[in-house]
Amino acid sequence: DTGVSQDPRHKITKRGQNVTFRCDPISEHNRLYWYRQTLGQGPEFLTYFQNEAQLEKSRLLSDRFSAERPKGSFSTLEIQRTEQGDSAMYLCASSLGGGEDYTFGSGTRLTVV
Amino acid sequence: AQKVTQAQTEISVVEKEDVTLDCVYETRDTTYYLFWYKQPPSGELVFLIRRNSFDEQNEISGRYSWNFQKSTSSFNFTITASQVVDSAVYFCALSDYTSGTYKYIFGTGTRLKVLA
């Protein structure tokens, strides 16, 4: 696998339900990032992992959001009690070393109805 | 605070025309990176270029060229002889290292429509 994989590609959920997304980074990349992109906007930073440690979280990441990266490999992003405002594209990226070069995944598009 | 401005929301051109996408940035960092990404309708972000703040040489890659001017804090992107396949949303981004993490600050994007 030469890229960053995200699953699922699309998710439609009812308001109030919990959803979980998965990201598989490039295998040798130790840094992993989550971004959120709402309609008509550029991606915005959510959180960052170096190996298994979550080192930074944006203020955009409310208490309903939680991210994990067990064993420093894949990562999951869970949203509890989804709201319509959570509808967005959730992008994962990974990088090696300094982190200035990301590889983005294709994203998970969430629609909350 | 770091900021990226892409004032052009949408541009339409006829195939084979040249088009320039503007990007203006704000940063207090002395070392930073600038990027351009392409986002086709499928949604993935396709990396086009990274430029270090110390390298002001313009770059050309096929039909793509980039003009970096620190004096005006601009990093503009030109597509020569545009093609329908160039239709996409283009994002300019700036690295933000203030917290010790390379976060990207994206502009709001410019939607380019190339008409046949």
XYZ file of C-alpha atoms in Angstrom:
229
model
C 0.000 0.000 0.000
C 1.537 3.261 -1.079
C -1.058 5.726 0.175
C -3.168 6.799 3.123
C -6.409 4.821 3.318
C -9.600 6.022 4.913
C -12.720 4.035 5.620
C -15.553 4.471 4.962
C -15.556 6.872 2.013
C -19.072 7.998 2.767
C -21.219 7.806 5.881
C -24.799 8.932 6.349
C -26.038 8.901 9.911
C -28.984 10.152 11.877
C -28.510 12.979 14.309
C -27.599 11.681 17.733
C -25.883 8.529 16.519
C -22.204 7.753 17.077
C -19.856 7.262 14.141
C -16.271 6.057 13.866
C -13.846 6.584 11.016
C -10.603 4.774 10.385
C -7.353 5.955 8.865
C -4.451 3.736 7.824
C -1.351 5.874 7.252
C 1.640 5.040 5.114
C 3.327 2.309 7.095
C 6.622 4.033 7.877
C 5.043 7.387 8.725
C 5.140 8.171 12.441
C 2.982 11.305 12.313
C -0.744 11.292 11.691
C -3.143 14.209 11.382
C -6.888 14.671 11.184
C -8.459 17.606 9.378
C -12.068 18.598 8.782
C -13.329 20.315 5.642
C -16.789 21.847 5.522
C -18.495 22.857 2.312
C -16.799 25.737 0.554
C -13.929 25.897 3.004
C -10.381 24.667 3.178
C -9.411 21.851 5.529
C -8.950 22.777 9.193
C -6.639 21.034 11.625
C -8.266 18.830 14.277
C -5.576 16.750 15.945
C -2.107 15.252 15.604
C -0.389 12.052 16.711
C 3.265 11.235 16.882
C 3.368 7.467 17.064
C 0.649 6.578 19.601
C 0.760 9.875 21.501
C -1.869 12.511 20.767
C 0.205 15.666 21.034
C -2.169 18.391 19.980
C -5.892 18.984 19.702
C -7.625 21.917 18.080
C -10.357 23.852 19.826
C -12.551 22.572 16.993
C -12.370 19.130 18.600
C -15.260 19.265 21.058
C -15.805 16.770 23.866
C -17.940 14.697 21.519
C -14.880 13.952 19.403
C -12.204 11.461 20.353
C -9.266 10.154 18.390
C -6.942 7.283 19.068
C -3.923 5.727 17.489
C -3.236 2.462 19.284
C 0.259 1.067 18.796
C 1.106 3.993 16.547
C -0.405 2.394 13.480
C -3.957 3.102 12.273
C -6.086 5.803 13.844
C -9.775 6.140 14.602
C -11.855 9.270 14.947
C -15.134 8.877 16.810
C -17.925 11.414 16.972
C -20.537 10.847 19.641
C -24.097 12.207 19.492
C -23.617 13.585 16.000
C -25.085 16.956 15.088
C -25.912 18.368 11.673
C -22.977 20.728 12.034
C -20.654 17.721 12.036
C -21.445 17.126 8.364
C -18.114 17.525 6.601
C -15.254 15.752 4.894
C -12.847 14.275 7.428
C -9.335 14.018 6.040
C -6.453 12.042 7.441
C -2.824 12.678 6.550
C 0.477 11.152 7.539
C 4.077 12.247 7.373
C 7.570 11.133 8.270
C 10.138 13.057 10.227
C 9.742 16.829 10.254
C 6.139 16.709 9.167
C 6.291 19.359 6.535
C 5.325 16.896 3.803
C 1.928 15.356 4.220
C 0.238 12.629 2.265
C -3.526 13.011 2.480
C -6.081 10.248 2.260
C -9.206 10.487 0.122
C -11.322 11.437 3.108
C -14.547 10.279 4.720
C -17.591 12.357 3.822
C -20.031 12.466 6.730
C -23.641 13.523 6.279
C -25.770 13.913 9.397
C -29.511 13.895 8.667
C -1.764 35.017 13.270
C -1.113 32.845 10.261
C -3.582 33.317 7.463
C -3.991 32.404 3.802
C -6.221 34.401 1.504
C -7.459 33.185 -1.847
C -9.595 36.056 -3.004
C -10.813 34.357 -6.176
C -13.719 32.133 -5.275
C -14.359 30.824 -8.771
C -12.718 31.294 -12.151
C -14.018 30.110 -15.512
C -11.795 29.942 -18.574
C -12.027 28.427 -22.007
C -9.717 25.553 -22.777
C -6.196 26.582 -23.851
C -6.391 29.884 -22.008
C -3.790 30.664 -19.352
C -5.073 31.221 -15.818
C -3.451 32.497 -12.623
C -4.688 31.620 -9.158
C -3.733 34.101 -6.468
C -2.567 33.333 -2.950
C -1.593 35.849 -0.282
C -0.361 34.735 3.111
C 0.415 36.190 6.526
C 2.923 34.746 8.958
C 5.324 35.876 11.665
C 7.564 32.867 11.134
C 10.859 33.396 9.357
C 10.939 29.797 8.184
C 7.800 28.398 6.652
C 6.508 26.314 3.801
C 3.913 27.117 1.202
C 1.904 24.548 -0.694
C -0.592 24.183 -3.498
C -3.080 21.312 -3.583
C -5.644 20.293 -6.165
C -8.975 18.824 -5.066
C -10.926 17.184 -7.891
C -14.601 16.291 -7.459
C -13.631 12.921 -5.992
C -12.410 14.781 -2.914
C -8.814 13.752 -2.388
C -6.157 16.421 -1.972
C -3.487 16.101 -4.633
C -0.134 17.633 -3.748
C 1.233 19.980 -6.420
C 4.168 21.848 -4.894
C 5.967 22.744 -1.672
C 8.109 25.866 -1.427
C 10.519 26.747 1.376
C 10.471 30.378 2.504
C 14.172 30.749 1.711
C 13.780 29.661 -1.872
C 12.258 32.428 -3.955
C 13.079 30.906 -7.304
C 10.085 30.492 -9.513
C 9.300 26.949 -10.523
C 7.894 25.425 -13.658
C 6.536 21.912 -13.996
C 5.052 21.209 -17.377
C 2.045 23.506 -17.801
C 2.220 24.599 -14.156
C 4.311 27.447 -12.808
C 4.562 29.160 -9.465
C 5.625 32.710 -8.612
C 6.774 33.209 -5.008
C 7.352 36.798 -3.870
C 8.197 37.327 -0.204
C 8.032 41.106 -0.622
C 4.316 40.897 -1.323
C 3.665 37.664 0.637
C 2.253 36.036 -2.445
C 2.561 32.582 -3.949
C 0.628 32.577 -7.200
C -0.044 29.585 -9.423
C -0.358 29.741 -13.204
C -1.698 27.062 -15.485
C -0.672 27.530 -19.094
C -2.885 26.250 -21.911
C -5.554 25.031 -19.502
C -7.353 21.755 -20.107
C -10.737 20.450 -18.994
C -8.962 18.019 -16.657
C -7.619 21.002 -14.746
C -11.134 21.708 -13.474
C -10.970 21.371 -9.692
C -10.731 23.359 -6.488
C -7.204 24.572 -5.801
C -5.993 25.283 -2.290
C -3.002 27.275 -1.162
C -1.657 26.366 2.279
C 0.909 27.668 4.749
C 2.754 25.655 7.375
C 2.254 26.745 10.959
C 4.932 25.510 13.332
C 4.162 27.756 16.308
C 3.070 24.856 18.512
C 5.899 22.565 17.441
C 3.667 20.668 15.065
C 3.520 21.245 11.334
C -0.116 22.198 10.904
C -1.335 23.491 7.611
C -3.388 26.660 7.309
C -5.467 26.430 4.157
C -7.096 29.162 2.168
C -10.747 28.859 1.201
C -9.847 27.597 -2.246
C -10.421 28.725 -5.812
C -12.764 26.689 -7.977
C -11.439 26.536 -11.527
C -13.786 25.605 -14.337
C -12.200 24.961 -17.714
C -14.766 24.918 -20.478
C -14.265 22.925 -23.672
